[in-house]
mmCIF file of C-alpha atoms and ligand atoms in Angstrom:
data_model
loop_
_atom_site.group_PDB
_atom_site.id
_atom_site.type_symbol
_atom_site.label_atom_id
_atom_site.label_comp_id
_atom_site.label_asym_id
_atom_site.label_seq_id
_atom_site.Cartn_x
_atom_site.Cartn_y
_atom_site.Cartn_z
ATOM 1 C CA UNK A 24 79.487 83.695 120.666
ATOM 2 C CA UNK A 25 76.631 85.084 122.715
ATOM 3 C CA UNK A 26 74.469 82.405 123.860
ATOM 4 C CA UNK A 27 71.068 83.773 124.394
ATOM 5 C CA UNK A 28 71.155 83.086 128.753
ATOM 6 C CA UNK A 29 67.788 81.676 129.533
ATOM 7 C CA UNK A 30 66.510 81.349 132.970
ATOM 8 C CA UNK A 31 64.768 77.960 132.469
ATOM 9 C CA UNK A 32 66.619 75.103 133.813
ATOM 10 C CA UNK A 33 64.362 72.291 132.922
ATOM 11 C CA UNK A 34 65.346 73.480 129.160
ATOM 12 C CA UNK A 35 68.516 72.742 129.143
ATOM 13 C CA UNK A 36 67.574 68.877 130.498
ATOM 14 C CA UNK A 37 65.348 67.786 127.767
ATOM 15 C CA UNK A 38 67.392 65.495 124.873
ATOM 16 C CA UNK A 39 65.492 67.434 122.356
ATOM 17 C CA UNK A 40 63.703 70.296 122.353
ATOM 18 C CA UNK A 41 62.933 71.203 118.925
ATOM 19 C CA UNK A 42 60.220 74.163 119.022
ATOM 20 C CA UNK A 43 62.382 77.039 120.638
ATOM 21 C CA UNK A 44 64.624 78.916 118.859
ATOM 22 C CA UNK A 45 67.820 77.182 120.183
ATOM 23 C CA UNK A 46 67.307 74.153 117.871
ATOM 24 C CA UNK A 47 69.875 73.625 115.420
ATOM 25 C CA UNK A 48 70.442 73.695 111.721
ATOM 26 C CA UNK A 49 71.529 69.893 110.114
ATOM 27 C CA UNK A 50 74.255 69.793 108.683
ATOM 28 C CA UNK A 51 75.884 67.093 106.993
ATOM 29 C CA UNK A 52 78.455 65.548 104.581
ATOM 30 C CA UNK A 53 79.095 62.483 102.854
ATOM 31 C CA UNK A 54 81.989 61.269 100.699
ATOM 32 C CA UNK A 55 80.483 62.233 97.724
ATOM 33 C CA UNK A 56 80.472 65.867 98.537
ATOM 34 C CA UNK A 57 84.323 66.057 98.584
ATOM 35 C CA UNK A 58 84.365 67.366 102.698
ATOM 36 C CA UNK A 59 81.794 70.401 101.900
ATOM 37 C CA UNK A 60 79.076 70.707 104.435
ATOM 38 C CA UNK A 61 75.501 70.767 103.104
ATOM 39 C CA UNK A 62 71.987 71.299 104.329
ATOM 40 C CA UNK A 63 68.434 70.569 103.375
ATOM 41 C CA UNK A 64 66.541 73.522 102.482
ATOM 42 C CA UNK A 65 62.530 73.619 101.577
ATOM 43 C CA UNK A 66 59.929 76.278 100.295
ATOM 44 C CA UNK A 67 56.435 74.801 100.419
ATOM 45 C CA UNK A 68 56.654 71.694 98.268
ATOM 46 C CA UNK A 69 59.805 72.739 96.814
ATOM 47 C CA UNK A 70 63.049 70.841 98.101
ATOM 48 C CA UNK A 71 66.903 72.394 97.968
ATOM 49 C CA UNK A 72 70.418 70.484 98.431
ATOM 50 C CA UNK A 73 72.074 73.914 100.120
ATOM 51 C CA UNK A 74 75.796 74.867 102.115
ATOM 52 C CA UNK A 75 75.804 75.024 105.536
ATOM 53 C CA UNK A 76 77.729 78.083 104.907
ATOM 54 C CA UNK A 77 79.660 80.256 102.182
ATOM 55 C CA UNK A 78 81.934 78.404 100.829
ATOM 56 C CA UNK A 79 83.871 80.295 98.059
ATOM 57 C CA UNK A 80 83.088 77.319 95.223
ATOM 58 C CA UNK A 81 79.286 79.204 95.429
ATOM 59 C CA UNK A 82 79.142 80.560 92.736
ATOM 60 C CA UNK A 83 77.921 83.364 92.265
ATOM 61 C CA UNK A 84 79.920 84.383 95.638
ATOM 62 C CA UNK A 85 77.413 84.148 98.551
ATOM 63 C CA UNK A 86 74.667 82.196 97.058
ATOM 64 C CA UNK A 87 74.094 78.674 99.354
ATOM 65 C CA UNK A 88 71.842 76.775 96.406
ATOM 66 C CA UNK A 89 73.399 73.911 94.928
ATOM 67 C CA UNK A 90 70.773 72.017 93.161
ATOM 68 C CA UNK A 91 66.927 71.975 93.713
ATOM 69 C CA UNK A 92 66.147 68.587 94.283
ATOM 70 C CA UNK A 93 62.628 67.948 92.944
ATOM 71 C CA UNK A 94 59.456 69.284 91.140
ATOM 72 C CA UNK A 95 56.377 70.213 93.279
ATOM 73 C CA UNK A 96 53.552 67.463 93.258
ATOM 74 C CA UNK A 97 50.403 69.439 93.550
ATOM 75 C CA UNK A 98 48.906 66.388 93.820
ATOM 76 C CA UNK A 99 50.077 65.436 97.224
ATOM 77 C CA UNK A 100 48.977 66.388 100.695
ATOM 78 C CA UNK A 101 50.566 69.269 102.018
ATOM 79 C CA UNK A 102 51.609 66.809 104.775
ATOM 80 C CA UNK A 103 53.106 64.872 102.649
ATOM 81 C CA UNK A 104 54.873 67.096 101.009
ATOM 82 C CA UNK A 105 56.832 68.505 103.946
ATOM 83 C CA UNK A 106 58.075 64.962 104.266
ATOM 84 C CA UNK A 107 58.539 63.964 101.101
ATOM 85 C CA UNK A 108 59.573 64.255 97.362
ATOM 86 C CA UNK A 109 60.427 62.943 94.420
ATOM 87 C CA UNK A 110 63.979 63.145 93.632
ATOM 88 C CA UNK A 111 65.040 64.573 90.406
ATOM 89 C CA UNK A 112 67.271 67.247 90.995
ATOM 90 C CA UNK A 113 68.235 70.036 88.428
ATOM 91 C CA UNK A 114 72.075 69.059 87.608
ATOM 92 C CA UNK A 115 74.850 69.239 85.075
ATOM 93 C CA UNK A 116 74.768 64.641 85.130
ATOM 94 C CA UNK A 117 72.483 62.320 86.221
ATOM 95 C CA UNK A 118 74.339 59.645 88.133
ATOM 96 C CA UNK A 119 72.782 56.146 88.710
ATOM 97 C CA UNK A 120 72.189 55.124 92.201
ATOM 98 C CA UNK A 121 73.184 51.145 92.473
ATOM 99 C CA UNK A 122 74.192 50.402 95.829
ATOM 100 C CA UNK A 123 74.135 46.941 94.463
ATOM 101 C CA UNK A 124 76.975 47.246 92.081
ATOM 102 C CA UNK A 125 80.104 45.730 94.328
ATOM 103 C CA UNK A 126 82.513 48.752 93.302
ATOM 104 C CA UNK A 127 79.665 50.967 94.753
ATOM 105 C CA UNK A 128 81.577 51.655 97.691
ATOM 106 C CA UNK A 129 84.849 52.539 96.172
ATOM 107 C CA UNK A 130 83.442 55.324 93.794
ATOM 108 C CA UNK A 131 82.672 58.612 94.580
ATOM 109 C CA UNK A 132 79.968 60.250 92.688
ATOM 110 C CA UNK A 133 81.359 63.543 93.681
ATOM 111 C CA UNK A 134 78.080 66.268 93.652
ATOM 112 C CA UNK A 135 76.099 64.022 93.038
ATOM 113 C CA UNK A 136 73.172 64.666 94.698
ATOM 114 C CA UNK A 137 71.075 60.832 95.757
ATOM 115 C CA UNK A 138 74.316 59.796 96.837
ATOM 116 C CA UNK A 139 75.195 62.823 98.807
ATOM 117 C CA UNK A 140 71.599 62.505 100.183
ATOM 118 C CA UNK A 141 71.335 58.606 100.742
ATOM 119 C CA UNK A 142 75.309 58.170 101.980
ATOM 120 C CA UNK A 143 74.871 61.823 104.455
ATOM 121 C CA UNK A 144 76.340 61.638 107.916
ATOM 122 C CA UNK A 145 74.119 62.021 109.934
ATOM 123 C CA UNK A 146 71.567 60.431 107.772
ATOM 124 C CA UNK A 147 68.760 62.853 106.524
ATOM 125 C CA UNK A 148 66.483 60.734 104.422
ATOM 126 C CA UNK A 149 65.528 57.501 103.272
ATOM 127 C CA UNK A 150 64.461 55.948 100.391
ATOM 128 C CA UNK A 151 60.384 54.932 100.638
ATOM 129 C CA UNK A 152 60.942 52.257 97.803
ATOM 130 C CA UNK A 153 58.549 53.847 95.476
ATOM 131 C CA UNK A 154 59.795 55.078 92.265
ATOM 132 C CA UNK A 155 57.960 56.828 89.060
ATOM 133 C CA UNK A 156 58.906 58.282 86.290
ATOM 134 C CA UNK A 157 59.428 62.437 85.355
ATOM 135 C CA UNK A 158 61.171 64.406 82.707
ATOM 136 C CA UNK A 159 64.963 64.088 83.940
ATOM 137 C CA UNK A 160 65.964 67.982 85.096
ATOM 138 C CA UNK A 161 70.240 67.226 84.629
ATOM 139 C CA UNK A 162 70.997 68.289 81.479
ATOM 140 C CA UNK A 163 72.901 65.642 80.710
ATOM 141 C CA UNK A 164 69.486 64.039 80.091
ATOM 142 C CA UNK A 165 68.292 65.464 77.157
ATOM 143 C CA UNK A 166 64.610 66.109 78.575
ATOM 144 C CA UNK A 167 64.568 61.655 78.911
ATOM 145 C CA UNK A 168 62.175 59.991 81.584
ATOM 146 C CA UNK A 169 64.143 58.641 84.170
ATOM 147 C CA UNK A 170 63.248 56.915 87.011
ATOM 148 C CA UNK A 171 62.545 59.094 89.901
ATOM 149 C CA UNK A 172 63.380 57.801 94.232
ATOM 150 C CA UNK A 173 60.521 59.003 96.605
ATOM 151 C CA UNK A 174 62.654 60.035 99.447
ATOM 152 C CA UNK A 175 61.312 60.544 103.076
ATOM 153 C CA UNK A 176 63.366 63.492 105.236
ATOM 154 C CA UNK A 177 63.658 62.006 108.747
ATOM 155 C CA UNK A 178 65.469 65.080 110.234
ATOM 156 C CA UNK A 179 62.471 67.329 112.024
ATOM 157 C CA UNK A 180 61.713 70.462 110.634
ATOM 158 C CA UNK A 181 64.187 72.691 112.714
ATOM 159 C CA UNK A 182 66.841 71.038 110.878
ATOM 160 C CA UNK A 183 66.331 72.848 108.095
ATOM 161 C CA UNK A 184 68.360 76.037 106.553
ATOM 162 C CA UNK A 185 66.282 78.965 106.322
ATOM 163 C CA UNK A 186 66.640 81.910 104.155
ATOM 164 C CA UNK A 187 65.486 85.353 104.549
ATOM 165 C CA UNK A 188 62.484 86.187 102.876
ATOM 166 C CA UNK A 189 63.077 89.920 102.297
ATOM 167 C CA UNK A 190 66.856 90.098 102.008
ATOM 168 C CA UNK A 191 67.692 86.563 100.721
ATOM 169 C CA UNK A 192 70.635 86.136 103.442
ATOM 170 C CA UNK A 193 70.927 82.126 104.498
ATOM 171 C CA UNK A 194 71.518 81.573 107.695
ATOM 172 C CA UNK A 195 75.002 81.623 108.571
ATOM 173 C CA UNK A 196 74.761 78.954 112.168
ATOM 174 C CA UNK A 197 74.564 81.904 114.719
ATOM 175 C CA UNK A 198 70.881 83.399 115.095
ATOM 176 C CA UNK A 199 67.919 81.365 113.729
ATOM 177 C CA UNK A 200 65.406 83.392 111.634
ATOM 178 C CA UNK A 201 62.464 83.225 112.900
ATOM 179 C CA UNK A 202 58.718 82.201 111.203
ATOM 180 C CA UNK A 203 57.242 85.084 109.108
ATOM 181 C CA UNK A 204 54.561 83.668 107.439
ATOM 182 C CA UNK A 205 53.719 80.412 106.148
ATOM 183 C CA UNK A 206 56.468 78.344 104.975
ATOM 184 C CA UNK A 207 58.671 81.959 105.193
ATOM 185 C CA UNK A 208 61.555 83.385 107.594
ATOM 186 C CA UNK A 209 63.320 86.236 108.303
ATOM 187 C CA UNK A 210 66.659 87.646 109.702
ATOM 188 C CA UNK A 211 66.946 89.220 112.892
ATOM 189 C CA UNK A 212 67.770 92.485 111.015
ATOM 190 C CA UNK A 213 64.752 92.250 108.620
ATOM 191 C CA UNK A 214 62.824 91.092 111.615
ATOM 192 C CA UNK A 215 63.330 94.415 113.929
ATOM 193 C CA UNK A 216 62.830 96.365 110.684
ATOM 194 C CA UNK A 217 59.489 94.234 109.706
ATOM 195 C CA UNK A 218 58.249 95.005 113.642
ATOM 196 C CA UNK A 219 59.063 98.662 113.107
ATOM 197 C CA UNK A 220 57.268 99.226 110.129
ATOM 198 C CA UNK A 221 54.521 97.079 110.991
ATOM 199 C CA UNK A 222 54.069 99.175 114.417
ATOM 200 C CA UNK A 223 53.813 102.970 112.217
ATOM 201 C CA UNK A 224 51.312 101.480 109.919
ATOM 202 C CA UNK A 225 48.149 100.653 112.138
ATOM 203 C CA UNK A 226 46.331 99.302 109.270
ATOM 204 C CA UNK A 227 47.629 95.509 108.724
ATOM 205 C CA UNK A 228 49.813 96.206 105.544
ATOM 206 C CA UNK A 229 51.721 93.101 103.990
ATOM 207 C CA UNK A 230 55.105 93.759 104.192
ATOM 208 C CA UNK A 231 57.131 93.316 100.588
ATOM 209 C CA UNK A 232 61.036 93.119 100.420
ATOM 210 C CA UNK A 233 61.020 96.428 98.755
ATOM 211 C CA UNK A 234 59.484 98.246 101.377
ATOM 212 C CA UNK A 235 62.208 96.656 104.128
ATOM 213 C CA UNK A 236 65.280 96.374 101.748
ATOM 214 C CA UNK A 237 66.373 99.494 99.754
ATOM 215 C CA UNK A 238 66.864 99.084 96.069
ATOM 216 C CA UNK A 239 70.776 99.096 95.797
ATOM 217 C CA UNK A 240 71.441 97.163 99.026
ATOM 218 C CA UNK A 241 69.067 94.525 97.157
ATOM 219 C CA UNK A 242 70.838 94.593 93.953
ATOM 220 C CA UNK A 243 74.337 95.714 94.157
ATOM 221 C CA UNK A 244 75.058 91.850 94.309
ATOM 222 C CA UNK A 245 73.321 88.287 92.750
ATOM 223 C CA UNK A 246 71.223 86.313 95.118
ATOM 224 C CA UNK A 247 69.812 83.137 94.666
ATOM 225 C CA UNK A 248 66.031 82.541 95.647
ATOM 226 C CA UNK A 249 65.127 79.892 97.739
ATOM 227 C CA UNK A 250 61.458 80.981 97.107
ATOM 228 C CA UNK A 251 61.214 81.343 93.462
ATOM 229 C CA UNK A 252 58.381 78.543 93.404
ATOM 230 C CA UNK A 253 58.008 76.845 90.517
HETATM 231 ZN ZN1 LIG B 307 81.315 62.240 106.372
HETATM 232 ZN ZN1 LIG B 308 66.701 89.635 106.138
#
């Protein structure tokens, strides 16, 4: 509602300004995602398929991961791996991607997430034509190889939803959260409270979630954990 004013006018000429805190989130959909509006999500090497916002099919109620998407290649540059991963998402089914096959385009691999990824409006990603083989994640899979996609993000960095590193809360497309650390965020709220505590303490003291976030208000409901790295 409140657009922050800003007294810049040369801002508001530039196409794309994507390092101030106006930029937006990315969302998009594709007809394999049955009109739901998703996001990309990422936590060092760690990639997420996430909703743009609460939808009530979360479940548990409030959580915004659907799937993560790959598993971290320590072997890559860190670069690289902002950029980059190999997809093998942790599912219910695998679903083969043929866009080959001429009934491609009349099915809909509904959550399904390559073709929610490769068939997204806008388009988010594309495929770097290398492929190797992992342990499938979708259960479906029995612990198989499959075939794993190297897919490259091509939406900048901005574009991607952020989660709160001390109270879990997503984004919900009104304030961004702003940089907290490396590869971390934080609400507005959590932010004023961080700067708060951080200004009592004159000794540089690493702020933990349980020092900003009482215990009830952190566990009187389920979150889901965007950085739970592994
Ligand atoms: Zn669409
Ligand atoms: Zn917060």
């Amino acid at each position: 509602m409140s657009e922050p004013t800003t007294t810049s006018t040369t801002q508001d000429k530039e196409p794309s300004n994507a390092n101030n805190s106006k930029s937006e989130i990315i969302s998009f959909c594709s007809r394999h995602s049955a009109g739901i509006e998703e996001c990309l999500s990422r936590y060092k090497r760690k990639w997420y398929l996430t909703y743009s916002r609460a939808y009530g099919i979360a479940q548990p109620p409030g959580t915004r991961i659907v799937c993560s998407l790959n598993v971290p290649d320590e072997k890559v540059s860190e670069e690289h791996a902002k950029r980059h991963f190999w997809l093998n998402p942790e599912t219910l089914y695998s679903a083969p991607y043929k866009p080959d096959d001429p009934d491609y385009a009349t099915q809909k691999f509904i959550s399904s997430p390559i073709h929610i990824l490769l068939d997204a409006e806008p388009s988010i990603v594309r495929l770097t034509g290398r492929t190797r083989a992992e342990k499938s994640r979708a259960r479906d899979a029995g612990g198989k190889q499959v075939a794993c996609f190297e897919v490259e993000v091509t939406i900048p960095e901005e574009g991607l939803l952020r989660q709160c590193y001390y109270c879990l809360g997503w984004e919900d497309g009104t304030e961004r959260y702003k940089p907290c650390g490396d590869d971390m965020f934080w609400c507005p709220r959590c932010e004023s409270k961080g700067s708060l505590a951080s200004g009592i303490n004159s000794t540089f003291e690493k702020l933990t979630r349980d020092s900003l976030i009482p215990f009830l208000d952190r566990y009187s409901f389920p979150r889901d954990n965007l950085y739970n790295y592994s």
